[in-house]
Amino acid sequence: MQSVAIIGGGPAGLMAAEAVVQGAGPQGINVDLYDAMPSVGRKFLLAGKGGLNLTHSEPVESFLSRYGKQRRHIEPLLRAFGPDALRAWAEALGIETHVGSSGRVFPAGMKAAPLLRAWLHRLRAAGVNFHTRRRWLGWDQDNALRFVTRDGGEETVHADATVLALGGGSWPQLGSDGAWVPLLAQRGVPLSPLRSSNCGFDVGWSEHFRKRFAGTPVKSVVASLPGHHGAQRVEGEFIVTETGVEGGLIYALSASLRDEIAASGAVTLHLDLAPGRELPRLVEELSQPRGSRSLSSHIQRRIGLKGVKMGLLRELVPATDFADPNRLAAAIKALPLKLIAARPIAEAISSAGGVTFDALDEHLMIRSLPGMFCAGEMLDWEAPTGGYLLTACFATGRAAGLGALRWLREKTASGTGPE
Ligand SMILES: Cc1cc2nc3c(=O)[nH]c(=O)nc-3n(C[C@H](O)[C@H](O)[C@H](O)COP(=O)(O)OP(=O)(O)OC[C@H]3O[C@@H](n4cnc5c(N)ncnc54)[C@H](O)[C@@H]3O)c2cc1C
């Protein structure tokens, strides 16, 4: 019987395994899934902790635009298995999905565990063999796959096709540690360096500000970032951290922020702390006599700014500007926040970079390593949070699994493969 090895048991690898077992003909195919960790799907389970955002319900055009430069590579895969197909798939597993107020799609109960449990049950019943605590080490001289086993020994496996779904480099304690990068680089596979995506950034707060505000959310702000293709504006909230900023609004801009820091050493984001209030109105309010009130209570009374927003003004605006209503109002509408470094990849929600699409054919097979397919976050694409990450992991996993099946069939048809 033909055999497929899937290495990596995250959403992409599990979906590849499913595509192979479901698509295998009556003769069947041995599907063995290997993972370095004691159990599969650890990052998927973690993703479910804060509410598993499976996908997004927005119109397909805006959904596809989230993949930026790599849209042209991801689009055909999402057209084959996109948000609606993913929701139908979850529902077939007995997990209803619902659309939140932001348009994000969540499973009933918000957690990943019931979905993963039902899925693993179905995969086992369909014949997928799971091998945990098997760390892939590359290939031996006969091109067999090398694994470290649970007792520290080594075993080799010959497979007729292999799907690598080893994840990116974020949260390495959950299994995806990017250790595959040198293994593929040694085989000449074109790679783009792994980088933090959907990550926080360092600012370098003063001790006073850090002590007072680390951990505090900054709500209802608009951040703008000038760029070669027009300014990006994102409305939302972020969190002040010990070293800088993180959270939804920052993640949404993180690819551009990271790239600008890499190019220029720093990037300045402009924050509108009072969206919905026009500049002339702010100037007028701030120009009113403040009597015996402190400047802080004057600003709070007239503009409504207090707490961490007031702290940000104090931290980032020169003291002399506070006496000038025009300058102060301008700072409230466009507070310059200089970011000096992206947080390390280990802390990021996801990673950018990986196996480049040039290295792959349209079925996600590595052109230079026939029979070797890649899927999931280890491919060179990135997307913001909002369900876009998992959707593309599922879609690429399915495409790689189907690609492996197709390749085996072609081998059989041409008489070069095992029956
Ligand atoms: C805190 C957090 C919250 C998130 N929330 C969401 C969300 O709500 N929505 C969303 O769309 N995305 C979310 N994500 C991102 C999403 O979880 C990932 O993009 C997704 O899990 C990647 O899937 P994958 O299958 O490519 O890789 P992974 O899930 O990383 O799986 C890779 C697997 O490969 C195994 N592996 C790695 N190296 C080896 C090796 N050498 N040998 C054997 N096995 C190996 C690992 O053990 C792991 O099981 C979140 C991520 C984090 C960190």
CSV table of C-alpha atoms in Angstrom, one decimal, residues 97-295:
chain,number,residue,atom,x,y,z
A,97,THR,CA,-20.3,28.3,14.4
A,98,HIS,CA,-21.6,31.9,14.9
A,99,VAL,CA,-20.6,35.3,13.7
A,100,GLY,CA,-19.6,37.8,16.4
A,101,SER,CA,-20.4,41.5,16.2
A,102,SER,CA,-17.1,42.2,14.5
A,103,GLY,CA,-17.8,39.7,11.7
A,104,ARG,CA,-15.4,37.2,13.2
A,105,VAL,CA,-16.5,33.5,13.2
A,106,PHE,CA,-16.3,31.4,16.4
A,107,PRO,CA,-17.3,27.9,17.2
A,108,ALA,CA,-20.1,27.4,19.7
A,109,GLY,CA,-18.6,27.6,23.1
A,110,MET,CA,-15.6,29.6,21.7
A,111,LYS,CA,-13.2,26.8,22.6
A,112,ALA,CA,-10.9,24.7,20.3
A,113,ALA,CA,-11.0,21.5,22.5
A,114,PRO,CA,-14.4,20.1,21.5
A,115,LEU,CA,-13.6,20.6,17.8
A,116,LEU,CA,-10.2,19.1,18.1
A,117,ARG,CA,-11.5,16.1,20.0
A,118,ALA,CA,-14.2,15.4,17.5
A,119,TRP,CA,-11.8,15.9,14.6
A,120,LEU,CA,-9.1,13.5,16.1
A,121,HIS,CA,-11.8,10.9,16.7
A,122,ARG,CA,-12.9,11.1,13.0
A,123,LEU,CA,-9.3,11.0,11.8
A,124,ARG,CA,-8.4,7.9,13.9
A,125,ALA,CA,-11.6,6.2,12.8
A,126,ALA,CA,-10.7,6.9,9.2
A,127,GLY,CA,-7.3,5.2,9.7
A,128,VAL,CA,-4.8,8.0,10.4
A,129,ASN,CA,-2.0,6.6,12.6
A,130,PHE,CA,-0.7,9.1,15.1
A,131,HIS,CA,2.9,9.1,16.3
A,132,THR,CA,3.6,11.7,19.0
A,133,ARG,CA,7.0,12.5,20.6
A,134,ARG,CA,8.6,12.0,17.1
A,135,ARG,CA,10.9,15.0,16.3
A,136,TRP,CA,11.7,15.1,12.6
A,137,LEU,CA,15.5,15.6,12.0
A,138,GLY,CA,15.7,15.7,8.2
A,139,TRP,CA,16.7,12.9,5.9
A,140,ASP,CA,19.3,10.1,6.0
A,141,GLN,CA,21.6,9.2,3.1
A,142,ASP,CA,18.8,7.1,1.5
A,143,ASN,CA,16.3,10.0,1.7
A,144,ALA,CA,14.4,8.3,4.5
A,145,LEU,CA,12.8,10.6,7.0
A,146,ARG,CA,14.7,10.6,10.3
A,147,PHE,CA,12.9,11.0,13.7
A,148,VAL,CA,14.0,11.1,17.3
A,149,THR,CA,11.8,8.7,19.2
A,150,ARG,CA,10.4,9.2,22.7
A,151,ASP,CA,13.2,7.1,24.3
A,152,GLY,CA,15.8,9.3,22.6
A,153,GLY,CA,16.6,6.7,19.9
A,154,GLU,CA,16.3,7.4,16.2
A,155,GLU,CA,14.0,5.8,13.6
A,156,THR,CA,13.8,6.2,9.9
A,157,VAL,CA,10.6,6.1,7.8
A,158,HIS,CA,10.2,5.6,4.1
A,159,ALA,CA,7.1,7.3,2.7
A,160,ASP,CA,5.9,7.6,-0.9
A,161,ALA,CA,4.9,11.2,-0.2
A,162,THR,CA,5.4,13.6,2.7
A,163,VAL,CA,3.6,16.7,3.9
A,164,LEU,CA,5.6,19.0,6.1
A,165,ALA,CA,3.3,21.1,8.3
A,166,LEU,CA,5.8,22.2,10.9
A,167,GLY,CA,4.3,25.6,11.8
A,168,GLY,CA,6.1,28.9,12.1
A,169,GLY,CA,8.4,30.2,14.9
A,170,SER,CA,6.0,31.7,17.4
A,171,TRP,CA,5.3,30.2,20.9
A,172,PRO,CA,8.0,27.5,20.4
A,173,GLN,CA,7.1,25.9,23.7
A,174,LEU,CA,4.0,24.5,21.9
A,175,GLY,CA,6.1,22.7,19.3
A,176,SER,CA,6.6,24.9,16.3
A,177,ASP,CA,10.1,26.1,16.9
A,178,GLY,CA,11.4,26.7,13.4
A,179,ALA,CA,14.0,24.1,13.8
A,180,TRP,CA,13.1,22.9,10.3
A,181,VAL,CA,14.6,26.0,8.7
A,182,PRO,CA,18.2,24.8,8.5
A,183,LEU,CA,17.0,21.3,7.4
A,184,LEU,CA,15.3,22.7,4.3
A,185,ALA,CA,18.0,25.3,3.8
A,186,GLN,CA,20.6,22.5,3.6
A,187,ARG,CA,18.5,21.0,0.8
A,188,GLY,CA,18.5,24.3,-1.1
A,189,VAL,CA,14.8,25.0,-0.6
A,190,PRO,CA,14.3,28.8,-1.0
A,191,LEU,CA,13.3,30.4,2.3
A,192,SER,CA,12.4,33.8,3.6
A,193,PRO,CA,13.6,34.4,7.2
A,194,LEU,CA,11.0,33.8,9.9
A,195,ARG,CA,10.0,37.1,11.5
A,196,SER,CA,7.5,38.2,14.1
A,197,SER,CA,4.0,38.9,12.9
A,198,ASN,CA,0.9,40.0,14.9
A,199,CYS,CA,3.4,41.0,17.6
A,200,GLY,CA,4.0,43.8,20.1
A,201,PHE,CA,6.6,46.5,19.8
A,202,ASP,CA,9.1,48.2,22.1
A,203,VAL,CA,8.8,51.9,22.9
A,204,GLY,CA,11.2,52.3,25.8
A,205,TRP,CA,8.8,53.9,28.4
A,206,SER,CA,10.1,56.0,31.2
A,207,GLU,CA,10.2,54.2,34.5
A,208,HIS,CA,7.4,56.3,35.8
A,209,PHE,CA,5.0,55.6,32.9
A,210,ARG,CA,5.8,51.9,32.9
A,211,LYS,CA,5.2,51.4,36.6
A,212,ARG,CA,1.9,53.3,36.4
A,213,PHE,CA,0.4,52.0,33.2
A,214,ALA,CA,1.9,48.7,32.1
A,215,GLY,CA,-1.0,46.3,31.5
A,216,THR,CA,-3.5,49.1,30.9
A,217,PRO,CA,-5.7,49.1,27.8
A,218,VAL,CA,-6.0,52.2,25.7
A,219,LYS,CA,-9.4,52.2,24.2
A,220,SER,CA,-11.0,54.0,21.3
A,221,VAL,CA,-8.0,55.3,19.4
A,222,VAL,CA,-7.2,55.6,15.8
A,223,ALA,CA,-3.6,54.8,14.7
A,224,SER,CA,-2.3,56.0,11.4
A,225,LEU,CA,0.9,55.1,9.6
A,226,PRO,CA,2.0,56.9,6.5
A,227,GLY,CA,3.2,54.6,3.7
A,228,HIS,CA,4.2,54.5,0.1
A,229,HIS,CA,0.8,53.2,-0.9
A,230,GLY,CA,-1.2,55.7,1.2
A,231,ALA,CA,-1.7,56.0,5.0
A,232,GLN,CA,-3.1,53.0,6.9
A,233,ARG,CA,-5.7,53.9,9.6
A,234,VAL,CA,-6.9,51.5,12.1
A,235,GLU,CA,-9.4,52.1,14.8
A,236,GLY,CA,-9.4,50.0,18.0
A,237,GLU,CA,-7.6,49.5,21.2
A,238,PHE,CA,-4.1,48.4,22.4
A,239,ILE,CA,-2.4,47.6,25.6
A,240,VAL,CA,0.5,49.3,27.2
A,241,THR,CA,3.1,46.6,28.1
A,242,GLU,CA,6.3,46.7,30.2
A,243,THR,CA,8.3,47.5,27.2
A,244,GLY,CA,5.9,49.1,24.7
A,245,VAL,CA,2.6,48.3,23.1
A,246,GLU,CA,0.6,45.2,21.9
A,247,GLY,CA,-3.0,44.2,21.1
A,248,GLY,CA,-5.4,44.2,18.2
A,249,LEU,CA,-4.8,47.7,16.8
A,250,ILE,CA,-1.0,47.1,16.8
A,251,TYR,CA,-1.2,43.6,15.3
A,252,ALA,CA,-3.3,45.0,12.5
A,253,LEU,CA,-0.4,47.2,11.5
A,254,SER,CA,2.4,44.9,12.6
A,255,ALA,CA,3.7,43.8,9.2
A,256,SER,CA,4.2,47.4,8.1
A,257,LEU,CA,5.6,48.5,11.4
A,258,ARG,CA,8.1,45.5,11.5
A,259,ASP,CA,9.3,46.1,8.0
A,260,GLU,CA,9.7,49.9,8.5
A,261,ILE,CA,11.8,49.2,11.6
A,262,ALA,CA,13.9,46.7,9.7
A,263,ALA,CA,14.5,49.3,7.0
A,264,SER,CA,14.9,52.5,9.0
A,265,GLY,CA,15.6,51.4,12.6
A,266,ALA,CA,12.4,52.9,14.0
A,267,VAL,CA,8.9,53.8,13.0
A,268,THR,CA,6.5,56.5,14.2
A,269,LEU,CA,2.8,55.7,14.6
A,270,HIS,CA,0.4,58.6,15.1
A,271,LEU,CA,-2.4,58.1,17.6
A,272,ASP,CA,-5.7,60.1,17.6
A,273,LEU,CA,-6.6,60.0,21.3
A,274,ALA,CA,-9.9,61.8,20.7
A,275,PRO,CA,-11.4,60.3,17.5
A,276,GLY,CA,-14.7,61.9,16.6
A,277,ARG,CA,-13.6,65.3,17.8
A,278,GLU,CA,-12.3,67.8,15.2
A,279,LEU,CA,-9.1,69.7,15.8
A,280,PRO,CA,-10.6,73.2,15.7
A,281,ARG,CA,-13.1,72.1,18.4
A,282,LEU,CA,-10.3,70.8,20.6
A,283,VAL,CA,-8.3,74.0,20.2
A,284,GLU,CA,-11.4,76.0,21.2
A,285,GLU,CA,-12.0,73.8,24.2
A,286,LEU,CA,-8.4,73.9,25.4
A,287,SER,CA,-8.4,77.7,24.9
A,288,GLN,CA,-11.1,78.2,27.5
A,289,PRO,CA,-9.9,79.8,30.7
A,290,ARG,CA,-9.0,77.1,33.2
A,291,GLY,CA,-9.2,79.2,36.3
A,292,SER,CA,-7.7,77.6,39.4
A,293,ARG,CA,-8.0,74.0,37.9
A,294,SER,CA,-4.8,72.0,37.2
A,295,LEU,CA,-4.0,71.5,33.6
